Short mmCIF file of C-alpha atoms and ligand atoms in Angstrom, two decimals:
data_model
loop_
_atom_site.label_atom_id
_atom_site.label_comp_id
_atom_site.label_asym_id
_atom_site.label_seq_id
_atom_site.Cartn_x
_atom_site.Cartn_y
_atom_site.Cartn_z
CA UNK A 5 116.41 -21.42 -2.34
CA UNK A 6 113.27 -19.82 -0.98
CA UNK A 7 111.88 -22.01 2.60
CA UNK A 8 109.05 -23.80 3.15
CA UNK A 9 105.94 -21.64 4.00
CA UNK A 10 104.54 -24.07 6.60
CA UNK A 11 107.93 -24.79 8.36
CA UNK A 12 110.36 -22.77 7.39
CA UNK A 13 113.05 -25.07 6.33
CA UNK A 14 115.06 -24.12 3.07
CA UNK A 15 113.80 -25.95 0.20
CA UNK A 16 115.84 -28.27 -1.86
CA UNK A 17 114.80 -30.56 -4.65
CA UNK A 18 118.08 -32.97 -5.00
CA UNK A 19 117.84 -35.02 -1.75
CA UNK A 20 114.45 -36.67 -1.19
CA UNK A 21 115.78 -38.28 2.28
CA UNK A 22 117.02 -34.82 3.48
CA UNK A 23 114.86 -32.10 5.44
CA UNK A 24 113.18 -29.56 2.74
CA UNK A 25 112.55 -31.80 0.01
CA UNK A 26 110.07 -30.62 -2.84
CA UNK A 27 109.69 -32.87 -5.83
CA UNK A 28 108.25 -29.74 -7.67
CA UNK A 29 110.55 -26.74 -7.90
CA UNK A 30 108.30 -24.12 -7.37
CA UNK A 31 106.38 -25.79 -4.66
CA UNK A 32 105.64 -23.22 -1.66
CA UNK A 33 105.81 -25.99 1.09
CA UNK A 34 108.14 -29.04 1.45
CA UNK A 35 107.01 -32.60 1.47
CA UNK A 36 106.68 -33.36 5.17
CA UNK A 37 104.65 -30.25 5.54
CA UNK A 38 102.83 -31.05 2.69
CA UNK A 39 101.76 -34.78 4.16
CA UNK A 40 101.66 -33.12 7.80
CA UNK A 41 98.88 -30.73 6.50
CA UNK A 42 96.92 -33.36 3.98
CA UNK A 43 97.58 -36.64 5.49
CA UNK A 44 98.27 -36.01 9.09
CA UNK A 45 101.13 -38.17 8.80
CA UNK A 46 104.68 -37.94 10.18
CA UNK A 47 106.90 -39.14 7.47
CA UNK A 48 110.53 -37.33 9.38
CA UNK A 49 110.26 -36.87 13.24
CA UNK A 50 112.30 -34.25 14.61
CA UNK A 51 111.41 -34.02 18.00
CA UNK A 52 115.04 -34.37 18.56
CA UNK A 53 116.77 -32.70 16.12
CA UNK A 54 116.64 -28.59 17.30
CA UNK A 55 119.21 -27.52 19.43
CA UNK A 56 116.82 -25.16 21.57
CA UNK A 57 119.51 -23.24 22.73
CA UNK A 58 120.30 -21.70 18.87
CA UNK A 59 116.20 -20.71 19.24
CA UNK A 60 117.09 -18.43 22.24
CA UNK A 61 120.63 -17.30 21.25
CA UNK A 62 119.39 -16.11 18.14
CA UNK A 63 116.16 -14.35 19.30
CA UNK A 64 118.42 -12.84 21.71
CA UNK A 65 120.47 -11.01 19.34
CA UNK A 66 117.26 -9.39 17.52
CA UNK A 67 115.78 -6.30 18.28
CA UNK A 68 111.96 -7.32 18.58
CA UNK A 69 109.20 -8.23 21.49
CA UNK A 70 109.06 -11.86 22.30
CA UNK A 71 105.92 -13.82 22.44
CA UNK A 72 105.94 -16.84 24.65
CA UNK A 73 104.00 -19.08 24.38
CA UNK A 74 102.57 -21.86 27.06
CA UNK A 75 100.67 -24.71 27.07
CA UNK A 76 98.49 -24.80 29.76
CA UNK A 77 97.97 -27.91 30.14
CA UNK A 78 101.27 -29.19 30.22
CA UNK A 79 102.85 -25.95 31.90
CA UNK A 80 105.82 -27.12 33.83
CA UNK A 81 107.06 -28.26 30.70
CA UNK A 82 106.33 -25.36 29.31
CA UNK A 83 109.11 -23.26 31.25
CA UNK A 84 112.66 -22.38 30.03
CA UNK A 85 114.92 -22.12 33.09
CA UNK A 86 117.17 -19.21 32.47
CA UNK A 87 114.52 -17.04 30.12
CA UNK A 88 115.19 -13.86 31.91
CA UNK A 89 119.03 -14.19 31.75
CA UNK A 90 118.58 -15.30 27.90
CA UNK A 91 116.20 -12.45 26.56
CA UNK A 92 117.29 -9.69 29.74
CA UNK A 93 116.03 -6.18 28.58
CA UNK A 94 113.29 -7.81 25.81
CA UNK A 95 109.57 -7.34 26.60
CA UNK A 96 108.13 -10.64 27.07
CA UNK A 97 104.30 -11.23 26.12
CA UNK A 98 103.14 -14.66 27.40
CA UNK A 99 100.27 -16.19 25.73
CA UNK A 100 99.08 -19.48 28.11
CA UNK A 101 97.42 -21.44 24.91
CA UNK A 102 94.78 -24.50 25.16
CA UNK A 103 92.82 -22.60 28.12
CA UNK A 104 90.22 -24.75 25.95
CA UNK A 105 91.56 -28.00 27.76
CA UNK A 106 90.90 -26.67 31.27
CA UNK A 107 87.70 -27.60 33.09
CA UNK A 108 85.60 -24.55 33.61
CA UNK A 109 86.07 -24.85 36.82
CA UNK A 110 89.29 -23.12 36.77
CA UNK A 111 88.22 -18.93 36.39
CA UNK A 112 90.50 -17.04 34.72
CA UNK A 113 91.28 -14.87 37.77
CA UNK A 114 92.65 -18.45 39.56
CA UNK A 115 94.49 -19.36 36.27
CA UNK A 116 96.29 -16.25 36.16
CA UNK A 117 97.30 -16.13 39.76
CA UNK A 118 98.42 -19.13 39.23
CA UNK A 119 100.52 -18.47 35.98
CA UNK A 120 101.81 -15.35 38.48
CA UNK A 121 102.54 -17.33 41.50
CA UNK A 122 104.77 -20.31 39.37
CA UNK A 123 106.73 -17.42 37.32
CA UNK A 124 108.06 -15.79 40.84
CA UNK A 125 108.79 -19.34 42.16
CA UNK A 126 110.97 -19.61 38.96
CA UNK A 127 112.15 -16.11 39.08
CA UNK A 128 110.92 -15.31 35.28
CA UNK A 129 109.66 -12.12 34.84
CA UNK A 130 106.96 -11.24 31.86
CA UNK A 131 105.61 -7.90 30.82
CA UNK A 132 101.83 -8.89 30.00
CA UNK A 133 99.88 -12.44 30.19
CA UNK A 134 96.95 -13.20 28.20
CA UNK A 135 95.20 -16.64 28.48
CA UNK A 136 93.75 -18.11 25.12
CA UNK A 137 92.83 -20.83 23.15
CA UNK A 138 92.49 -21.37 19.48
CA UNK A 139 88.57 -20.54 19.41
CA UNK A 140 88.83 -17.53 21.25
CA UNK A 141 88.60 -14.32 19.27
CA UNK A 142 88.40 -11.97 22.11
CA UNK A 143 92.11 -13.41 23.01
CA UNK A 144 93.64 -13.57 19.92
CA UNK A 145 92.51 -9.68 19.49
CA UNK A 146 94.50 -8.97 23.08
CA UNK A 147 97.73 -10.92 21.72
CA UNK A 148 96.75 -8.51 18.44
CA UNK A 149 97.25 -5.19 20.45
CA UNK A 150 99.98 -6.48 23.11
CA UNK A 151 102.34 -7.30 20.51
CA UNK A 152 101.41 -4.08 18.60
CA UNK A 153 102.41 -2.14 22.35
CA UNK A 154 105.56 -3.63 22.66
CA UNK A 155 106.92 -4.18 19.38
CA UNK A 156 106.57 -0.30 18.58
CA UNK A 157 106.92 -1.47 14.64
CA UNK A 158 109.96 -3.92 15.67
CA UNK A 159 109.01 -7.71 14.45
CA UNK A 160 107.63 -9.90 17.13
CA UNK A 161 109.58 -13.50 18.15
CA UNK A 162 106.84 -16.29 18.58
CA UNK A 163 108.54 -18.63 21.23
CA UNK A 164 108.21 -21.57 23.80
CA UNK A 165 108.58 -25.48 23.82
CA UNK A 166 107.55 -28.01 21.23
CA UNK A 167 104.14 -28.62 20.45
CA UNK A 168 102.73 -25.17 22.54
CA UNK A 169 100.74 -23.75 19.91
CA UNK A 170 102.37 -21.23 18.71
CA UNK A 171 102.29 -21.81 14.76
CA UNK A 172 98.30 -22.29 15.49
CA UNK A 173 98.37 -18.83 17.51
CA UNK A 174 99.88 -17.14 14.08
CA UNK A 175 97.51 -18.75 12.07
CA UNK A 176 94.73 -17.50 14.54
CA UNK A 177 96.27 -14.32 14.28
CA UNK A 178 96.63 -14.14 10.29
CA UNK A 179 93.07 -15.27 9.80
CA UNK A 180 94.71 -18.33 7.04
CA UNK A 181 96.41 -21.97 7.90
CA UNK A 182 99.65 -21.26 5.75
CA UNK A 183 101.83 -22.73 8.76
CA UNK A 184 101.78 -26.28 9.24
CA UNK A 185 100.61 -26.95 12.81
CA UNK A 186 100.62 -31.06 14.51
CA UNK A 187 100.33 -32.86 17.45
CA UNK A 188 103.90 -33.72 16.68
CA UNK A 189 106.43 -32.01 18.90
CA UNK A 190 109.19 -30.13 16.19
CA UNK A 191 106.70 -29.39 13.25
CA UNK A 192 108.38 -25.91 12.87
CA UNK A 193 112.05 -25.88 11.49
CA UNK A 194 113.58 -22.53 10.89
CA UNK A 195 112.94 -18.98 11.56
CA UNK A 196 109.70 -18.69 9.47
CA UNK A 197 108.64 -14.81 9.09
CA UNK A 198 105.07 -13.85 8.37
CA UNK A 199 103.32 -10.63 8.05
CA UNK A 200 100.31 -9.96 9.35
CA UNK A 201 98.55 -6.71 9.15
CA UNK A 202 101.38 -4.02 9.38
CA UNK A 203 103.30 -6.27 11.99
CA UNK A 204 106.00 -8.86 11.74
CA UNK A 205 106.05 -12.23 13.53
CA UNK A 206 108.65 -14.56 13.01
CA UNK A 207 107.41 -18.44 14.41
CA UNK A 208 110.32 -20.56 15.60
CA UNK A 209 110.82 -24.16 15.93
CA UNK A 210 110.06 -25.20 19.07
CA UNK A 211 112.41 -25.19 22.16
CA UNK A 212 112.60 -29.20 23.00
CA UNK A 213 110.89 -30.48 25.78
CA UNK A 214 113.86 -32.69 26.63
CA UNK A 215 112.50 -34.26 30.28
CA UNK A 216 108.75 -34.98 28.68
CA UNK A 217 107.23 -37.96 28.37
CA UNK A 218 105.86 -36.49 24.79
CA UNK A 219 109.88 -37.39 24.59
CA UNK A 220 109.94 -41.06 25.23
CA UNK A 221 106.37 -41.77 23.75
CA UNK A 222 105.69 -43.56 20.40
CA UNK A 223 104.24 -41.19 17.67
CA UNK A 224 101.63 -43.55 17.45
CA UNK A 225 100.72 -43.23 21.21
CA UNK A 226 100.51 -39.18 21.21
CA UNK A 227 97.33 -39.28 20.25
CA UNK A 228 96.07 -41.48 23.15
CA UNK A 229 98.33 -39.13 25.78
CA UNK A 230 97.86 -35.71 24.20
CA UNK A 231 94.41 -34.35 24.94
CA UNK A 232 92.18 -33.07 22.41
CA UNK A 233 89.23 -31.68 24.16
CA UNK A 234 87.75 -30.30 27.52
CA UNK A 235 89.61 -32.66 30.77
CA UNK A 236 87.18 -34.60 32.82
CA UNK A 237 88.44 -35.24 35.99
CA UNK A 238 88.42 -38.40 37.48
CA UNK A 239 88.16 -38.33 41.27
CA UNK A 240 89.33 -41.38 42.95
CA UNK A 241 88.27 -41.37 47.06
CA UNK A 242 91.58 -43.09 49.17
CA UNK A 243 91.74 -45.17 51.90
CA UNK A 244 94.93 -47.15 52.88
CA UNK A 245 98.01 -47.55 50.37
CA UNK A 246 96.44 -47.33 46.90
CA UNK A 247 98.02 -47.49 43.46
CA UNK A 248 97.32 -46.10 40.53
CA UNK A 249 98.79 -46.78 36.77
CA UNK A 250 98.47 -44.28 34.25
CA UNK A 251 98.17 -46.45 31.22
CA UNK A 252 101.83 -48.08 31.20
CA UNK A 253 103.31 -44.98 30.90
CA UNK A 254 103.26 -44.27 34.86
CA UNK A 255 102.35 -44.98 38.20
CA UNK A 256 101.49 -42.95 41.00
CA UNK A 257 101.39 -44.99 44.77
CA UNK A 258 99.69 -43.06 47.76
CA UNK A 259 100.97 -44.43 51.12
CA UNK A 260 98.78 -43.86 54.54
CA UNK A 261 95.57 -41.95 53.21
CA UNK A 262 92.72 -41.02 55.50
CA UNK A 263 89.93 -38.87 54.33
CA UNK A 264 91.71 -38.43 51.11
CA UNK A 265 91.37 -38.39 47.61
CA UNK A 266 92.74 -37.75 43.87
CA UNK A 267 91.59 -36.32 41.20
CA UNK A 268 93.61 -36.85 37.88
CA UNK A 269 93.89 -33.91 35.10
CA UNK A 270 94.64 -36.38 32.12
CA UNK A 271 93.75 -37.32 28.20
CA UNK A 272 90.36 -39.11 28.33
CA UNK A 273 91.85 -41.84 25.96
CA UNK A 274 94.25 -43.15 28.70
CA UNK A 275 93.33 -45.71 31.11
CA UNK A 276 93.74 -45.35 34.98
CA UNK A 277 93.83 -48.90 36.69
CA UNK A 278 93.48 -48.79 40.64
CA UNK A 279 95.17 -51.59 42.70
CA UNK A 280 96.17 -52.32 46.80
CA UNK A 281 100.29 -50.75 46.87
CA UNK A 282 101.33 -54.09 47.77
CA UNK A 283 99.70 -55.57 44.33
CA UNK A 284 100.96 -52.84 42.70
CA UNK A 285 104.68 -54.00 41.50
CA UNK A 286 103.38 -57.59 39.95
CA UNK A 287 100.67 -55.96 38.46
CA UNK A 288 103.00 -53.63 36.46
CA UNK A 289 105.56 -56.45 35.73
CA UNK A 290 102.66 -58.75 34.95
CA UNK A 291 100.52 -56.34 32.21
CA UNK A 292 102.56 -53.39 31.64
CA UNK A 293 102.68 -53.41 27.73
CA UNK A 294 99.15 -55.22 27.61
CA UNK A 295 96.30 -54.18 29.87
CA UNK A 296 98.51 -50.91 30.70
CA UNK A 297 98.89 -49.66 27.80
CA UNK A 298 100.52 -47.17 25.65
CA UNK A 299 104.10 -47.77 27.65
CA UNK A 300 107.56 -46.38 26.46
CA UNK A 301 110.30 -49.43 26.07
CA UNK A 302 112.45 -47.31 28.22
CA UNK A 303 113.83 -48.10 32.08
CA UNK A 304 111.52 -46.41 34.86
CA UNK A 305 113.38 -44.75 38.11
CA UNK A 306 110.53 -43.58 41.58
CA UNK A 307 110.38 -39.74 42.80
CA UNK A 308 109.80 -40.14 46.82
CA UNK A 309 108.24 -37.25 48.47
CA UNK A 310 106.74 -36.70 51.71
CA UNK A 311 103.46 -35.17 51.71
CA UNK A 312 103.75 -31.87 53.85
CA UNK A 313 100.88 -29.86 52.19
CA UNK A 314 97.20 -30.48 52.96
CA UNK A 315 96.66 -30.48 48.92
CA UNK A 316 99.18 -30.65 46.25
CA UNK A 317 99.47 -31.41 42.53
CA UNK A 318 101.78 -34.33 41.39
CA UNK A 319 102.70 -33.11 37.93
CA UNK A 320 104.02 -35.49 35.00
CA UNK A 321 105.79 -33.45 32.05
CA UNK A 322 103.83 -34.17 28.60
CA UNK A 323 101.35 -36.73 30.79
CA UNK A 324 99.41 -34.00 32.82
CA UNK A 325 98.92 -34.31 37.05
CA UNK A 326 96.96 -35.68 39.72
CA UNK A 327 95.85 -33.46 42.72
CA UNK A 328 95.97 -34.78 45.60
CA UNK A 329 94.36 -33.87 49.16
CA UNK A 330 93.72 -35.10 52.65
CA UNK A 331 95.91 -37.17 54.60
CA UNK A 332 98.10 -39.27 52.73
CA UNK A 333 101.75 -39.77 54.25
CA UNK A 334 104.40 -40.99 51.15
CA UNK A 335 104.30 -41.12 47.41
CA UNK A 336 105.98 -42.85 45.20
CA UNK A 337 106.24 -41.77 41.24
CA UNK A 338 107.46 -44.37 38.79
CA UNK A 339 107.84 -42.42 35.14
CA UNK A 340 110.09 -43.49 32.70
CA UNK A 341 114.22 -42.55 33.75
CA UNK A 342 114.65 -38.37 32.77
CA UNK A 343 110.83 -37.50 32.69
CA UNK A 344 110.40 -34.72 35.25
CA UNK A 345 108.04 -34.69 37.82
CA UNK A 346 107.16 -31.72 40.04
CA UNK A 347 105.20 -31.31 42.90
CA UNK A 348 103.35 -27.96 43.16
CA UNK A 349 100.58 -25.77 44.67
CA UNK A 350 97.31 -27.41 43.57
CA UNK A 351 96.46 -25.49 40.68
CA UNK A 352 92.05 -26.18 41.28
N1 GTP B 21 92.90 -27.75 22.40
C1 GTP B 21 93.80 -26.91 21.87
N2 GTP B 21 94.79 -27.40 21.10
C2 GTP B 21 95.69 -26.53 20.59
C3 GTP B 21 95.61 -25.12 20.83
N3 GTP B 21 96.66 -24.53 20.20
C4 GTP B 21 97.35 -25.53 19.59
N4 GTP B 21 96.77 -26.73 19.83
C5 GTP B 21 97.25 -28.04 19.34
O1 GTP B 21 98.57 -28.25 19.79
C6 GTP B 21 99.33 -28.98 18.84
C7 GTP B 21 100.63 -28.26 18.53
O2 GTP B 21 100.33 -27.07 17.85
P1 GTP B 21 101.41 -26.30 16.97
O3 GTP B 21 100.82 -24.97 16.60
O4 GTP B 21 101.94 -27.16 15.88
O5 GTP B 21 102.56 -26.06 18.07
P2 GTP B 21 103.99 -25.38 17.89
O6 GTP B 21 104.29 -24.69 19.17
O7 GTP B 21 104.04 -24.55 16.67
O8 GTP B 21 104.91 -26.67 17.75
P3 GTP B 21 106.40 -26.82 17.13
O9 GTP B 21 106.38 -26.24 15.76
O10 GTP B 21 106.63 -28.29 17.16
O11 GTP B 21 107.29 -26.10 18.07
C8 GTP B 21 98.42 -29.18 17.64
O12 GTP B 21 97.84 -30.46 17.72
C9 GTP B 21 97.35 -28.10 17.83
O13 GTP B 21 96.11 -28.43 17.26
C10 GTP B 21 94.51 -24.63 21.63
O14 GTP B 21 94.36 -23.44 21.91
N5 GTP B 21 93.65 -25.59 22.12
MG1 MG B 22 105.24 -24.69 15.04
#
């Protein structure tokens, strides 16, 4: 059987529950692609069904460039520990995708020293970065000629976590919207090859983002944590022990600040709800669920770190990070148990 244009799953038309289901047997796309791209809707979630490893393992064996590609926004996610030893020897072309969701503040020389500066704490090595979003031509004619450099006529590996962007970079690229792209993490399921111009791509399903609160969430909820458009950042000035709840879906308490303040990088649609520290636990027991909402039904553990820095970004996989500067002596991270949170060089 022939696969599924947008997703490229094998197509089947015998088992209507089962992944690749067509009710028409000459149908280009499968069902869930075909509701994904008319409907919007979500009608099989697979946001846990890839093993990512297979992704790399088989990329690995191929004789092609790689493109990775990175969200951004959500960048720590982004990362696969162990790239370099996966793909040793392959060029690797990183595209970092929704630049769109960055405040302007951010210049692109800052954004790619910082895109430098994380790689070499990680120890990943890349041959070329290009920043883009979806509207920008100028970048999606760089990615053009990079991938035409390295490839040398070889195909070209689109990869990178869940939900990156990478079937909406091909599409970009090929000018048409013949993959299915979602807010969904998993909308891609097999090794889908496209040709565009006189060079091969092959999109991938995406590596899963395993310690992400994108993870935990409700599908319902992603579009209230994912963002959509420019981030506004909220700037909160500190004084004392302050607490802040990210919806229900976190909470971040500053101990001991003097001249301080935060600034939260986060989806417009979710709520941030100030409160003393020592308020801070009843308040969460008392109206997480209703006044702090979306929350996960899922047990929450704390991250404790000492603040050593003078300014420092708290990041939340899948949620997005608060920066924060000035004196302030302990925090205290509450996220849902197996969501990683990192604390990093302010990125602004
Ligand atoms: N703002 C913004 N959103 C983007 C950009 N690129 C992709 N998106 C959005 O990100 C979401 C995921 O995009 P996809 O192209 O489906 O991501 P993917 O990496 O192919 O995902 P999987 O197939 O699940 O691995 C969709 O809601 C896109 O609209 C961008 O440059 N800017
Ligand atoms: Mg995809």
């Amino acid at each position: 059987m022939p696969r599924c244009r947008g997703c490229g799953v094998e197509l089947q038309n015998t088992d209507k529950k089962a992944l690749g289901y067509t009710p028409k047997a000459d149908s280009e796309y499968c069902q869930r692609c075909f509701r994904l791209i008319h409907y919007g809707d979500l009608t099989v979630s697979m946001k846990t069904g890839i093993d990512p490893f297979d992704v790399l393992k088989k990329v690995s064996e191929m004789d092609c460039a790689v493109l990775w590609v990175v969200d951004l926004f959500d960048f720590e996610a982004g990362m696969i520990s162990g790239l370099s030893r996966y793909l040793a020897g392959k060029d690797i072309i990183m595209a970092a995708t929704k630049r769109d969701l960055l405040p302007e503040t951010l210049s692109d020389h800052k954004a790619a020293e910082f895109v430098f500066t994380r790689l070499k704490d990680l120890g990943i090595h890349i041959s070329t970065l290009i920043l883009s979003s979806k509207e920008d031509q100028t970048a999606i004619e760089e990615i053009r000629e990079a991938v035409g450099e390295y490839a040398h006529g070889r195909p070209c590996a689109v990869i990178g976590k869940a939900n990156s962007g990478k079937s909406t970079l091909l599409n970009c690229l090929s000018g048409n919207n013949s993959l299915t792209v979602s807010r969904y993490p998993g909308t891609t399921l097999g090794f889908n090859e496209i040709t565009i111009g006189d060079q091969v791509y092959i999109d991938t399903p995406g590596i899963e983002i395993e310690h992400s609160m994108l993870m935990d969430a409700d599908e319902a909820d992603l579009k209230t944590i994912v963002p959509d458009s420019r981030i506004k950042p909220a700037v909160y000035q500190l004084k004392g022990d302050q607490s802040f709840a990210l919806g229900g879906l976190a909470r971040i308490d500053l101990y001991g600040c003097e001249k301080a303040s935060c600034v939260f990088y986060l989806s417009g649609r979710l709520n941030i709800h100030r409160s003393k520290c020592e308020n801070a636990d009843e308040l969460w027991q008392k109206h997480q669920g209703e006044m702090l909402v979306p929350t996960v039904d899922k047990e929450f553990s704390v991250s404790r770190k000492r603040m050593e820095e003078n300014k420092m970004d708290i990041v939340i996989d899948g949620l997005g990070w608060a920066c924060v500067s000035g004196t302030v002596k302990n925090i205290s991270v509450h996220v849902p148990k197996g969501v990683n949170v990192t604390y990093r060089k302010a990125m602004l």
